[in-house]
PDB file of C-alpha atoms in Angstrom:
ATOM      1  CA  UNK A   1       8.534  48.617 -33.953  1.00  0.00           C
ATOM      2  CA  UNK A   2      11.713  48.884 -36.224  1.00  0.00           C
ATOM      3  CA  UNK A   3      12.235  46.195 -38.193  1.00  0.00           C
ATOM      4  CA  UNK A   4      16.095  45.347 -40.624  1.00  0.00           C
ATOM      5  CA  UNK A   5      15.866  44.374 -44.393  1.00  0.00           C
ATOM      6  CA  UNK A   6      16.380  40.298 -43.134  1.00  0.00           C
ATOM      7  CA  UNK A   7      12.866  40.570 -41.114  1.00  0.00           C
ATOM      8  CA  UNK A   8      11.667  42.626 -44.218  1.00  0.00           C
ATOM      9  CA  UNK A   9      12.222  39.570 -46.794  1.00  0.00           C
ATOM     10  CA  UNK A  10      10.302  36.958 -44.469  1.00  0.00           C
ATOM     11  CA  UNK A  11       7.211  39.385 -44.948  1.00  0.00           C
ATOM     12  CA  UNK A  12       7.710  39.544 -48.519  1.00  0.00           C
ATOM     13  CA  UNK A  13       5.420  37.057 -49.640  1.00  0.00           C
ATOM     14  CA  UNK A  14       2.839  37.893 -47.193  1.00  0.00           C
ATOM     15  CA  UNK A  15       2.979  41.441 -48.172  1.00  0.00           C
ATOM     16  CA  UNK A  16       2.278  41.165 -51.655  1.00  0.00           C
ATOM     17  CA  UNK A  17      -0.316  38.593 -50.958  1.00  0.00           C
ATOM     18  CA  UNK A  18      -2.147  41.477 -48.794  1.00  0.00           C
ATOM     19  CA  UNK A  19      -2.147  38.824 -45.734  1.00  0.00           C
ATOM     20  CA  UNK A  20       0.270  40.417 -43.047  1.00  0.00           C
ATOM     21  CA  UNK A  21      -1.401  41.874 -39.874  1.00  0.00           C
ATOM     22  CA  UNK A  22      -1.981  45.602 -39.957  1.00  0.00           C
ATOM     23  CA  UNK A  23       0.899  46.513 -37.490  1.00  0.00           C
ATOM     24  CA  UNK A  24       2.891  44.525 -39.282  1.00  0.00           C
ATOM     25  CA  UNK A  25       2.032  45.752 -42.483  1.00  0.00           C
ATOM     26  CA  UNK A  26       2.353  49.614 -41.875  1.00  0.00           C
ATOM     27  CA  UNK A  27       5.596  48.361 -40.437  1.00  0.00           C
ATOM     28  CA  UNK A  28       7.176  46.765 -43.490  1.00  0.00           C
ATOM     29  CA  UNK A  29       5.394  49.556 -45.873  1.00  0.00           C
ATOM     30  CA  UNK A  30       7.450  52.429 -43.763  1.00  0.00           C
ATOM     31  CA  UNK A  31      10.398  50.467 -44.006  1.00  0.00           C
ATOM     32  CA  UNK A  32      10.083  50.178 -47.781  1.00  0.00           C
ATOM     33  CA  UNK A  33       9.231  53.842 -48.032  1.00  0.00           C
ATOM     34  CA  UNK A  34      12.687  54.334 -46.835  1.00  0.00           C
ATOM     35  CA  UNK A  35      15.108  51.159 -48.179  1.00  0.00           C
ATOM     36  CA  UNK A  36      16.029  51.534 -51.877  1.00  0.00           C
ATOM     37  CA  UNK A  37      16.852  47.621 -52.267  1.00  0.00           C
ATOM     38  CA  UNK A  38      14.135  45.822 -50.046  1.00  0.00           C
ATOM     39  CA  UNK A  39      12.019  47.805 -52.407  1.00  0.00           C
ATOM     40  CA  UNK A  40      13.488  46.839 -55.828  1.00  0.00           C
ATOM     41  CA  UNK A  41      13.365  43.357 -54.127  1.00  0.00           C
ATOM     42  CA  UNK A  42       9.591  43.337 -53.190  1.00  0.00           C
ATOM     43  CA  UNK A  43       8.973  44.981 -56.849  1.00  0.00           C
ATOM     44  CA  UNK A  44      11.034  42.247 -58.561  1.00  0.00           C
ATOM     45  CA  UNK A  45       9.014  39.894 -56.728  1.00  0.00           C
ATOM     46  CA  UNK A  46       6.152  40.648 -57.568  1.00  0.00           C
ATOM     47  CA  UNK A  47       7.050  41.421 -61.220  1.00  0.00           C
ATOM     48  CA  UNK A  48       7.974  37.628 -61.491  1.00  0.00           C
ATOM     49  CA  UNK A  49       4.699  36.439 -60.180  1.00  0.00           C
ATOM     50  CA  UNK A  50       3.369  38.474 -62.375  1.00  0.00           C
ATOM     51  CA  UNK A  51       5.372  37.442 -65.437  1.00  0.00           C
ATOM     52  CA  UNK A  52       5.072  33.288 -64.510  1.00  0.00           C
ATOM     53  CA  UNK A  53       1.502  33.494 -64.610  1.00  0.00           C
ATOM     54  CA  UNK A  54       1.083  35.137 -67.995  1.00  0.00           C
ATOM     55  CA  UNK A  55      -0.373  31.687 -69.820  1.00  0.00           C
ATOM     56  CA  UNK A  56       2.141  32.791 -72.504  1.00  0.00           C
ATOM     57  CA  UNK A  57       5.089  31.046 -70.643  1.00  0.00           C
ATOM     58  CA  UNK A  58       3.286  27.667 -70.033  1.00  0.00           C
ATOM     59  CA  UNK A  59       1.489  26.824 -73.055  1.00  0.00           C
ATOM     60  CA  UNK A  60      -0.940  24.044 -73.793  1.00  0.00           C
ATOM     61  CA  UNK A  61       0.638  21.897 -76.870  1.00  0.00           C
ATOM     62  CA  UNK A  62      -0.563  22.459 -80.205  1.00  0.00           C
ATOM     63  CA  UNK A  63      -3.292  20.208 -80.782  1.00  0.00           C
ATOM     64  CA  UNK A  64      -3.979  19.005 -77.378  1.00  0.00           C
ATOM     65  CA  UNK A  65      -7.425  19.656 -76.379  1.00  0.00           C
ATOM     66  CA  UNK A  66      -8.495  18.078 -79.713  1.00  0.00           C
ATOM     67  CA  UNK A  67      -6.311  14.862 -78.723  1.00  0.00           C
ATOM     68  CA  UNK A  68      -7.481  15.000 -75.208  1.00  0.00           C
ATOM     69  CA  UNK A  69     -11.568  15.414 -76.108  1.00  0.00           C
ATOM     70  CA  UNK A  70     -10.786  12.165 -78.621  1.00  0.00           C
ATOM     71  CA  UNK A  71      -9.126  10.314 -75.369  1.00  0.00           C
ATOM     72  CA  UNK A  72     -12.181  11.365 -73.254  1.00  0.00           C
ATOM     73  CA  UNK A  73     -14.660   9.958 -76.045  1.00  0.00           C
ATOM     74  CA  UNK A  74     -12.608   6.767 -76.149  1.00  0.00           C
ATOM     75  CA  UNK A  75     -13.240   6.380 -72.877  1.00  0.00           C
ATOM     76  CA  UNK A  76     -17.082   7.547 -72.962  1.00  0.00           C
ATOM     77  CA  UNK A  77     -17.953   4.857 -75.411  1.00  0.00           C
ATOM     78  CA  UNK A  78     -16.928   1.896 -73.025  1.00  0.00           C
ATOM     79  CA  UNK A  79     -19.490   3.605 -70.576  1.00  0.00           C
ATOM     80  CA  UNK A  80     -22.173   4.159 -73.435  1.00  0.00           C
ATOM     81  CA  UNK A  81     -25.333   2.227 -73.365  1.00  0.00           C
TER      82      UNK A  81
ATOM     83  CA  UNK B   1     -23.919  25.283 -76.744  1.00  0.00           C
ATOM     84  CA  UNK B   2     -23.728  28.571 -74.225  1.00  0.00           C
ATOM     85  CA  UNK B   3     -26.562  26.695 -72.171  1.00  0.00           C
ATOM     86  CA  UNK B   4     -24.803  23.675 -71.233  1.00  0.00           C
ATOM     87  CA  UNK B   5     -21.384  25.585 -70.209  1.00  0.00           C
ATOM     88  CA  UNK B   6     -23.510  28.329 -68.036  1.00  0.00           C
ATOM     89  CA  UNK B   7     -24.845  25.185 -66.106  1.00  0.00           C
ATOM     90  CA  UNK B   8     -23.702  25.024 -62.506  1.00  0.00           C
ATOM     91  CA  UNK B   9     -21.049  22.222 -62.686  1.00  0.00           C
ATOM     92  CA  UNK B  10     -22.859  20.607 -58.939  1.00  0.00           C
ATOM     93  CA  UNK B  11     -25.498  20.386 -61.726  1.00  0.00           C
ATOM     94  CA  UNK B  12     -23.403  19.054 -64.416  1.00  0.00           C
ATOM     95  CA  UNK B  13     -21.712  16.534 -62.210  1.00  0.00           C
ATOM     96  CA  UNK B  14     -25.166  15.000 -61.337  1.00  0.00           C
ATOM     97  CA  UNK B  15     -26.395  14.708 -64.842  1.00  0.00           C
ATOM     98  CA  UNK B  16     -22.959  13.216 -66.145  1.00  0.00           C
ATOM     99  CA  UNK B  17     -23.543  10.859 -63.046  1.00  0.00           C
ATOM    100  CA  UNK B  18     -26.844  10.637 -64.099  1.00  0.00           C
ATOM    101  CA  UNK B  19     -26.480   8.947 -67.662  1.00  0.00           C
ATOM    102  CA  UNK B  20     -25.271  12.337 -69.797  1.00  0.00           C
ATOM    103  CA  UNK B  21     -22.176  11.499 -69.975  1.00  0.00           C
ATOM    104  CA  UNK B  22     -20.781  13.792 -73.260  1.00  0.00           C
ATOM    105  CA  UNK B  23     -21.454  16.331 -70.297  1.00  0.00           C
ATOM    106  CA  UNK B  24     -17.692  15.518 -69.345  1.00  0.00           C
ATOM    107  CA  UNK B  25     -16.890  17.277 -72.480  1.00  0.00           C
ATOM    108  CA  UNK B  26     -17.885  20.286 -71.062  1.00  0.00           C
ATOM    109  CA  UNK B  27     -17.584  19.903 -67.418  1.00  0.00           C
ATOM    110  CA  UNK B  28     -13.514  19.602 -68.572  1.00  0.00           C
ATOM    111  CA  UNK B  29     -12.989  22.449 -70.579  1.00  0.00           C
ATOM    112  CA  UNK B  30     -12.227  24.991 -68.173  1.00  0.00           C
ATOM    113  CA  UNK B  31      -9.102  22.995 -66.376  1.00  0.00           C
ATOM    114  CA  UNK B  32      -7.449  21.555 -69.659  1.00  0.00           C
ATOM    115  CA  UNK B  33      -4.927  23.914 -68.696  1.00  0.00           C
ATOM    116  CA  UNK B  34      -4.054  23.580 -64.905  1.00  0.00           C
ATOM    117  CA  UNK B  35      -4.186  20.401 -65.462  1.00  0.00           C
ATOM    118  CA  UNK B  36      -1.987  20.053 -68.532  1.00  0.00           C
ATOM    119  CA  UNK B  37       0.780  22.343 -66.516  1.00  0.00           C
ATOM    120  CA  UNK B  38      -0.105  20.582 -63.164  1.00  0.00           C
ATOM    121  CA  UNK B  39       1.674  17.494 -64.948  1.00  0.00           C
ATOM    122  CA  UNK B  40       4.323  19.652 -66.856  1.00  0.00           C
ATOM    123  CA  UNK B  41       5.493  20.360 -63.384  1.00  0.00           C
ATOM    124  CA  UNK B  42       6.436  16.937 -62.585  1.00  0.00           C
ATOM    125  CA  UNK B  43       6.941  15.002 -65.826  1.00  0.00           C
ATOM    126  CA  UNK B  44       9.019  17.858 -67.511  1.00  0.00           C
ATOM    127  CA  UNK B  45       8.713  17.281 -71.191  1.00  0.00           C
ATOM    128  CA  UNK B  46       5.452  17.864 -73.293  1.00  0.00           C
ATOM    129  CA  UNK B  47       4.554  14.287 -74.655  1.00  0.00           C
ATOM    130  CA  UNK B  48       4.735  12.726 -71.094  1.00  0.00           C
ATOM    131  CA  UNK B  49       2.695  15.753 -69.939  1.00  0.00           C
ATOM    132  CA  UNK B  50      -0.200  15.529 -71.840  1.00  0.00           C
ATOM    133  CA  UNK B  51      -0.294  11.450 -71.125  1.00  0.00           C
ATOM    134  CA  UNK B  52      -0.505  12.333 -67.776  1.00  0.00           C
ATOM    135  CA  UNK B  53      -3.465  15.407 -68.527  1.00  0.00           C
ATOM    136  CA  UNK B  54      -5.502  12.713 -70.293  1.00  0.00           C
ATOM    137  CA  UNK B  55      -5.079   9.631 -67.754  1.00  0.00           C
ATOM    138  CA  UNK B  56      -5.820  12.190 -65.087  1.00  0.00           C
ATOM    139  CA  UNK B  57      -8.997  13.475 -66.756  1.00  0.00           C
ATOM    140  CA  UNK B  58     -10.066  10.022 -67.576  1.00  0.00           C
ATOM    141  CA  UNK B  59      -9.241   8.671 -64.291  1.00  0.00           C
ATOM    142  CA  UNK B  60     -11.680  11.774 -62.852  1.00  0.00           C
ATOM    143  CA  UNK B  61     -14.389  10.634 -64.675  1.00  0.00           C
ATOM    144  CA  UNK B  62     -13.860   6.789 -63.971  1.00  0.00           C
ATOM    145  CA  UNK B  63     -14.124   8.383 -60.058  1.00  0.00           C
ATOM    146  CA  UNK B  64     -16.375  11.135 -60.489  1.00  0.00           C
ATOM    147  CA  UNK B  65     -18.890   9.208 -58.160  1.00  0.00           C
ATOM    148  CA  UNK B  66     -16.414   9.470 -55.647  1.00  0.00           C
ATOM    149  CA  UNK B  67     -16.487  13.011 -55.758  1.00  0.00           C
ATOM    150  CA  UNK B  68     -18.104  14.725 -52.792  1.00  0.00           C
ATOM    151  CA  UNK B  69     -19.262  18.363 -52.983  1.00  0.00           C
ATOM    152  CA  UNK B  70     -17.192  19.358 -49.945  1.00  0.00           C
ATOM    153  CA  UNK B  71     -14.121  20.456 -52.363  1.00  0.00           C
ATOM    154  CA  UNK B  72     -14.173  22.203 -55.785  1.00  0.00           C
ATOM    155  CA  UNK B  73     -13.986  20.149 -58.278  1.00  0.00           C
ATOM    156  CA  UNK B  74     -10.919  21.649 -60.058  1.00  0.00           C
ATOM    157  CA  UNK B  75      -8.818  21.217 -56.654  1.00  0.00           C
ATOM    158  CA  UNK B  76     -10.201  17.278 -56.969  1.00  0.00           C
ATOM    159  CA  UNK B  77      -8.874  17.063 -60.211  1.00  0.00           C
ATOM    160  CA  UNK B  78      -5.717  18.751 -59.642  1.00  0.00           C
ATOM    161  CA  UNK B  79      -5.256  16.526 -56.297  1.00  0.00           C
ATOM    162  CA  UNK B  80      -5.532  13.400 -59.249  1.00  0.00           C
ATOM    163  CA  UNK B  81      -3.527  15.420 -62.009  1.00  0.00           C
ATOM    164  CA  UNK B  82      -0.864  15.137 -59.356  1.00  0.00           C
ATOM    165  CA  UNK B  83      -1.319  11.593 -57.814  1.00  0.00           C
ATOM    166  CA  UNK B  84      -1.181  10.971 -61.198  1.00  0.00           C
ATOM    167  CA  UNK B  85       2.262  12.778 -62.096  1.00  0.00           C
ATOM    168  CA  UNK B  86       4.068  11.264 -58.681  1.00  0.00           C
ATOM    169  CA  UNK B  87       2.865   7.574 -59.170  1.00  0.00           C
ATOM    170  CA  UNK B  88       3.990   7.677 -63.283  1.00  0.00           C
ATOM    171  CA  UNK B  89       7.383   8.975 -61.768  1.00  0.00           C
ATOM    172  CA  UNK B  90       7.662   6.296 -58.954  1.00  0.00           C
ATOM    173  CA  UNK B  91       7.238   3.884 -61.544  1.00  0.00           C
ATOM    174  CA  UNK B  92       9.760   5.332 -63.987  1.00  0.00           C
ATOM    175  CA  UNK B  93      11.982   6.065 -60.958  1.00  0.00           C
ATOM    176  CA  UNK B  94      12.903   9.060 -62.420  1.00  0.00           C
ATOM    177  CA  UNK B  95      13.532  11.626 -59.311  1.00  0.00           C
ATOM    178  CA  UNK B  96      13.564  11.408 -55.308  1.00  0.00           C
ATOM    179  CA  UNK B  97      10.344  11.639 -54.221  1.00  0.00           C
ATOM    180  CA  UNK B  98      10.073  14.050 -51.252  1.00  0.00           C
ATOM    181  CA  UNK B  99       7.570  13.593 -48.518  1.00  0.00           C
ATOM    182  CA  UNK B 100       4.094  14.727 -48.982  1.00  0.00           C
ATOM    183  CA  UNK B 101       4.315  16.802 -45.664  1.00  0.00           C
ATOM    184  CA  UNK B 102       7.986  18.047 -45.332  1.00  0.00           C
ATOM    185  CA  UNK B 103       8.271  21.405 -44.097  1.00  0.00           C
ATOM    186  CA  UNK B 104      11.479  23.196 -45.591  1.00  0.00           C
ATOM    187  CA  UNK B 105      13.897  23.746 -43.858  1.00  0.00           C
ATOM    188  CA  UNK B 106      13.848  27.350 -42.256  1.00  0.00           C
ATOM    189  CA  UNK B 107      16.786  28.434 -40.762  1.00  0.00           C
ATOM    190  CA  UNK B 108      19.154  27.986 -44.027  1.00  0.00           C
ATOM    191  CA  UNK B 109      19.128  31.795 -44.316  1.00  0.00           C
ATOM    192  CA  UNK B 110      17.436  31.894 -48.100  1.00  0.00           C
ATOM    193  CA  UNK B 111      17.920  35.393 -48.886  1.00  0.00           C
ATOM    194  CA  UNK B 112      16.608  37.466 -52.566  1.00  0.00           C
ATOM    195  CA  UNK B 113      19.148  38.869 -54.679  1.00  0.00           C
ATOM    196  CA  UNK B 114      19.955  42.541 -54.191  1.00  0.00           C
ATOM    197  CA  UNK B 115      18.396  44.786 -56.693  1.00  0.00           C
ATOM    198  CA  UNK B 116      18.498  48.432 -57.236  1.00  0.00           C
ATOM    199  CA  UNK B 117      16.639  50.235 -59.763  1.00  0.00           C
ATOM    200  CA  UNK B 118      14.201  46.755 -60.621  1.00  0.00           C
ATOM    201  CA  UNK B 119      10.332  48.523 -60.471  1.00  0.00           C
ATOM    202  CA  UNK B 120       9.314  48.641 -64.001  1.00  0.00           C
ATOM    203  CA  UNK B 121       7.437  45.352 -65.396  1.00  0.00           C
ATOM    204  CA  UNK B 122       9.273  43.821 -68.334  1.00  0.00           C
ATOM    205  CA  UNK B 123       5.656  43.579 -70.201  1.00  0.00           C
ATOM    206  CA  UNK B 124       7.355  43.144 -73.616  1.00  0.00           C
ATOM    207  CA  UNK B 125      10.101  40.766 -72.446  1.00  0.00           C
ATOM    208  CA  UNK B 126       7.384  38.097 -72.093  1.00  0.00           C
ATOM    209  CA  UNK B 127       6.899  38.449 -75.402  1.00  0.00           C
ATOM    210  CA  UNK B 128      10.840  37.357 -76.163  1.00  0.00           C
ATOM    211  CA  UNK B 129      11.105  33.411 -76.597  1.00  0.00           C
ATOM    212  CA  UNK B 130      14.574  33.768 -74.613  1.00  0.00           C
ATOM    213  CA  UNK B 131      12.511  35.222 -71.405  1.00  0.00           C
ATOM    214  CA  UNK B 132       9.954  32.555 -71.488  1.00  0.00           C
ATOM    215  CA  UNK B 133      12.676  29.869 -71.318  1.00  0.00           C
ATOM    216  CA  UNK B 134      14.575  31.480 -68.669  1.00  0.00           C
ATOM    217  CA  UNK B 135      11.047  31.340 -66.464  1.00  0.00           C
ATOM    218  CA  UNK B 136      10.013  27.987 -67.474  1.00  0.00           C
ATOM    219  CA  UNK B 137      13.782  26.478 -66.723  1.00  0.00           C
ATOM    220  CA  UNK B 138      13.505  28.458 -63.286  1.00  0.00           C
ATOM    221  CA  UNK B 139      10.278  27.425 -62.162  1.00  0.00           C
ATOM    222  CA  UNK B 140      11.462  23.335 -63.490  1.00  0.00           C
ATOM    223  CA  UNK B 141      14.259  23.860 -61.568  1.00  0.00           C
ATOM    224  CA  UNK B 142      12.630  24.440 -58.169  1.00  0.00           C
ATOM    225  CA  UNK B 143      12.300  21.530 -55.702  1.00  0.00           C
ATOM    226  CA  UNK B 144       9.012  19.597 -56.181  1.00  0.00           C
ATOM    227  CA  UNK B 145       7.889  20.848 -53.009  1.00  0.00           C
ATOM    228  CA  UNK B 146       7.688  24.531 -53.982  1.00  0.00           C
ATOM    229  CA  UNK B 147       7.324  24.566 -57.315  1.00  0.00           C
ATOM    230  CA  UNK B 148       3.742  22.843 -57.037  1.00  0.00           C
ATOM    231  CA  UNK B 149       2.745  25.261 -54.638  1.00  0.00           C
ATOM    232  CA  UNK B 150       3.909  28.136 -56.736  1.00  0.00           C
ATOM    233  CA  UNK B 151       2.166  26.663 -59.819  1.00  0.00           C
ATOM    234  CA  UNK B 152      -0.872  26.017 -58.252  1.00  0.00           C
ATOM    235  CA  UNK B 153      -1.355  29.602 -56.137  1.00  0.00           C
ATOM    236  CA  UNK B 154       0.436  31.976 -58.212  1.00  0.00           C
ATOM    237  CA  UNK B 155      -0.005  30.521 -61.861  1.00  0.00           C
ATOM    238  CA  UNK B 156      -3.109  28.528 -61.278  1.00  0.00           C
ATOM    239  CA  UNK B 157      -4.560  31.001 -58.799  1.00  0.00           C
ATOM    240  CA  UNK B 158      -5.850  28.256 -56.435  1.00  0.00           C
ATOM    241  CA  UNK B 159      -6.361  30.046 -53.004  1.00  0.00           C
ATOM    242  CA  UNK B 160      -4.345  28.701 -49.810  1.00  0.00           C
ATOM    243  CA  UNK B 161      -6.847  26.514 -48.472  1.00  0.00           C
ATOM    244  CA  UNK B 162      -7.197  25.066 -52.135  1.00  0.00           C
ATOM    245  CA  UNK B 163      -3.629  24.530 -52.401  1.00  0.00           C
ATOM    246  CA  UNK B 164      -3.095  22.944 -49.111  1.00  0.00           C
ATOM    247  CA  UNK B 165      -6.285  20.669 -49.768  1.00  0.00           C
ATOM    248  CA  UNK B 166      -4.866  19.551 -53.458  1.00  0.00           C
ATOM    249  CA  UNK B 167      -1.496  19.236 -51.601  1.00  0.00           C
ATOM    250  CA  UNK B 168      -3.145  17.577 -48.849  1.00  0.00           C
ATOM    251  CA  UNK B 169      -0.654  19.575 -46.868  1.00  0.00           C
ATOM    252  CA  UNK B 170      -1.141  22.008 -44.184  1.00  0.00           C
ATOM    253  CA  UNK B 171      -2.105  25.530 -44.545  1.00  0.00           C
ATOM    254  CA  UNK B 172       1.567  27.272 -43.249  1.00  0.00           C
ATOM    255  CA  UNK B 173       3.051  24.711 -45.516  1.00  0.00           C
ATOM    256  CA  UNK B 174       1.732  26.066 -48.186  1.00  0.00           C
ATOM    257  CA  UNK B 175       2.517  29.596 -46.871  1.00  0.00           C
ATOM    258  CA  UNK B 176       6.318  28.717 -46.031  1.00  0.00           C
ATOM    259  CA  UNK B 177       6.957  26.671 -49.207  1.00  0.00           C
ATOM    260  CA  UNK B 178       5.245  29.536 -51.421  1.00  0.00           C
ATOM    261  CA  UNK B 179       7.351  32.131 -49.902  1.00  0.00           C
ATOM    262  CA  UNK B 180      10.562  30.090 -50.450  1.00  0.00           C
ATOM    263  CA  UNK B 181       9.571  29.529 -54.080  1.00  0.00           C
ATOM    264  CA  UNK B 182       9.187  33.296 -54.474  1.00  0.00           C
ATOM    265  CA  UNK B 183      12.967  33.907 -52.564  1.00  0.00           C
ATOM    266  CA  UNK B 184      14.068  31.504 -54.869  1.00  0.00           C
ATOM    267  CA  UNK B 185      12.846  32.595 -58.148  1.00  0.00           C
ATOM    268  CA  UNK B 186      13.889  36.137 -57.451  1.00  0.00           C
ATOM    269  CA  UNK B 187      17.552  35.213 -56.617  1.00  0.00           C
ATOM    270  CA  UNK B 188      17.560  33.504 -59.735  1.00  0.00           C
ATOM    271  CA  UNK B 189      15.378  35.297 -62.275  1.00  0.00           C
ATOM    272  CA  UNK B 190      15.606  39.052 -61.369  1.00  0.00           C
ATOM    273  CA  UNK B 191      19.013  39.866 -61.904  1.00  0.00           C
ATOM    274  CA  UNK B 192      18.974  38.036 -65.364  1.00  0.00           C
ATOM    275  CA  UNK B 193      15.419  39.570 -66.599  1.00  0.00           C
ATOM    276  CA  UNK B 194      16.701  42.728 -65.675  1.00  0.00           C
ATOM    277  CA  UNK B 195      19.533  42.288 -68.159  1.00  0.00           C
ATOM    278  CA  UNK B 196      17.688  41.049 -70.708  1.00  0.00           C
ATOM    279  CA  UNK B 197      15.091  43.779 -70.435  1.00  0.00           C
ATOM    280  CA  UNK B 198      17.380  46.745 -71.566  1.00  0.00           C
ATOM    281  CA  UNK B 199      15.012  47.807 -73.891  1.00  0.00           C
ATOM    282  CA  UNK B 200      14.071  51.549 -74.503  1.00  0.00           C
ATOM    283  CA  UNK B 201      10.478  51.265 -73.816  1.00  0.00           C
ATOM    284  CA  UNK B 202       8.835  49.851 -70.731  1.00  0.00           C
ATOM    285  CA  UNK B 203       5.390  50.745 -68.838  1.00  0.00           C
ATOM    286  CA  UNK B 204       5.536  51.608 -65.248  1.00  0.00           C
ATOM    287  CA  UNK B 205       3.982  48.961 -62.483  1.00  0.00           C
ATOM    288  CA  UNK B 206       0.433  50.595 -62.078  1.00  0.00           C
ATOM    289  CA  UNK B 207       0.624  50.314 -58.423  1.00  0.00           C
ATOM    290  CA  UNK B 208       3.636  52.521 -58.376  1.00  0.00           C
TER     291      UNK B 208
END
């Protein structure tokens, strides 16, 4: 089966995830073995998943599990005996 | 206190039910997070983010009886993080809400940007306030529907099924809005991190 970069880019997601079907998957890896861009696009891809989930780029608040234990004890004392 | 957080939380959950309730304490610790960027996604400013954290957290433990062991417990509490997000916005009529179950549209041809030469990791652009404002403005700017399901597989790490049962959306759902979220993010962030990364040092991908 030869597949074009379009088909290539719908397997993308899939591919990195490690969730395509073996024929499929040799497929799309023989493809990238050979196509300069649909490989810088599958590495950029997965370089930005990569980067998002770094817990430097979405960072709790200064202060806010302090705030948020003194909320949740608020609301333990209207349950406390 | 090590031995409370080793406890099993099925554990925890019963004894919290069962009278100990500074167990919540601990029972919460380990979402604080997902949940506090669970309702970043939606609200999109800090203060109205963490009101929405602490009402869902609350709210969790005001239900936790109606918690059955069938689901994790951090996909029940995201699935209320977000309830709790959507309803604060419906009320402050702040943004279209978009049905729970839409499937995106397919056949608009979404294609990623065209890259040559983009395999190295920008490991110390992460570092660079600039670069973490450039991801957090792409990932606000995504449609609700995908940018959930982005945060909650590939920054909260949730698997599919958990996604699609916090979603309370179907499993290819979450497959086809992930993917779309990932065309998106590389049209727009790629080309720009790959400009602000000209810097002489940079580490290799290790799977390359």
């Amino acid at each position: 089966m030869v597949i074009d970069c379009k088909h290539v880019w719908n397997y993308i997601s899939d591919f990195i995830d490690g969730a395509l079907p073996e024929e499929i998957r040799v497929t799309v890896q023989k493809h990238l073995d050979h196509c300069e861009i649909c490989s810088a696009i599958l590495d950029s891809t997965r370089n930005i998943i990569i980067l998002t989930a770094d817990d430097r780029v979405f960072e709790l608040p200064v202060g806010f599990s302090e705030r948020l234990h003194k909320r949740i004890d608020l609301e333990l004392m209207r349950f406390a005996p | 206190m090590p031995q409370v957080m080793n406890r099993p939380e099925p554990e925890m959950i019963a004894a919290i039910l069962a009278g100990d309730i500074q167990l919540y304490h601990e029972l919460i610790r380990p979402y604080e997070r997902s949940v506090y960027v669970m309702a970043l996604s939606y609200m999109k400013n800090e203060t109205d983010a963490e009101d929405v954290a602490q009402e869902a957290i609350v709210r969790a433990f005001r239900k936790l009886s109606s918690f059955r062991a069938e689901s994790k417990f951090s996909t029940w509490l995201i699935s209320i993080t977000l309830n709790e997000a959507r309803t604060r916005l419906r009320r402050q009529v702040l943004v279209r809400m978009e049905s729970l179950d839409q499937l995106p549209d397919e056949g608009n041809g979404l294609s990623p940007a065209l890259l040559r030469d983009w395999h190295e990791i920008p490991s110390e652009a992460i570092e660079r306030d600039e670069v973490r404002k450039l991801i957090q403005q792409a990932v606000d700017r995504l449609p609700d529907i995908y940018r959930e399901v982005f945060l909650l597989r590939d920054v909260e790490e949730l698997s599919i099924n958990e996604a699609a049962e916090a979603l309370k959306i179907s499993i290819p759902s979450v497959k086809v809005r992930l993917h779309r979220a990932h065309l998106i993010l590389q049209k727009q962030l790629a080309p720009q991190l790959r400009t602000v990364n000209r810097t002489p040092k940079r580490r290799l991908l290790p799977w390359l």
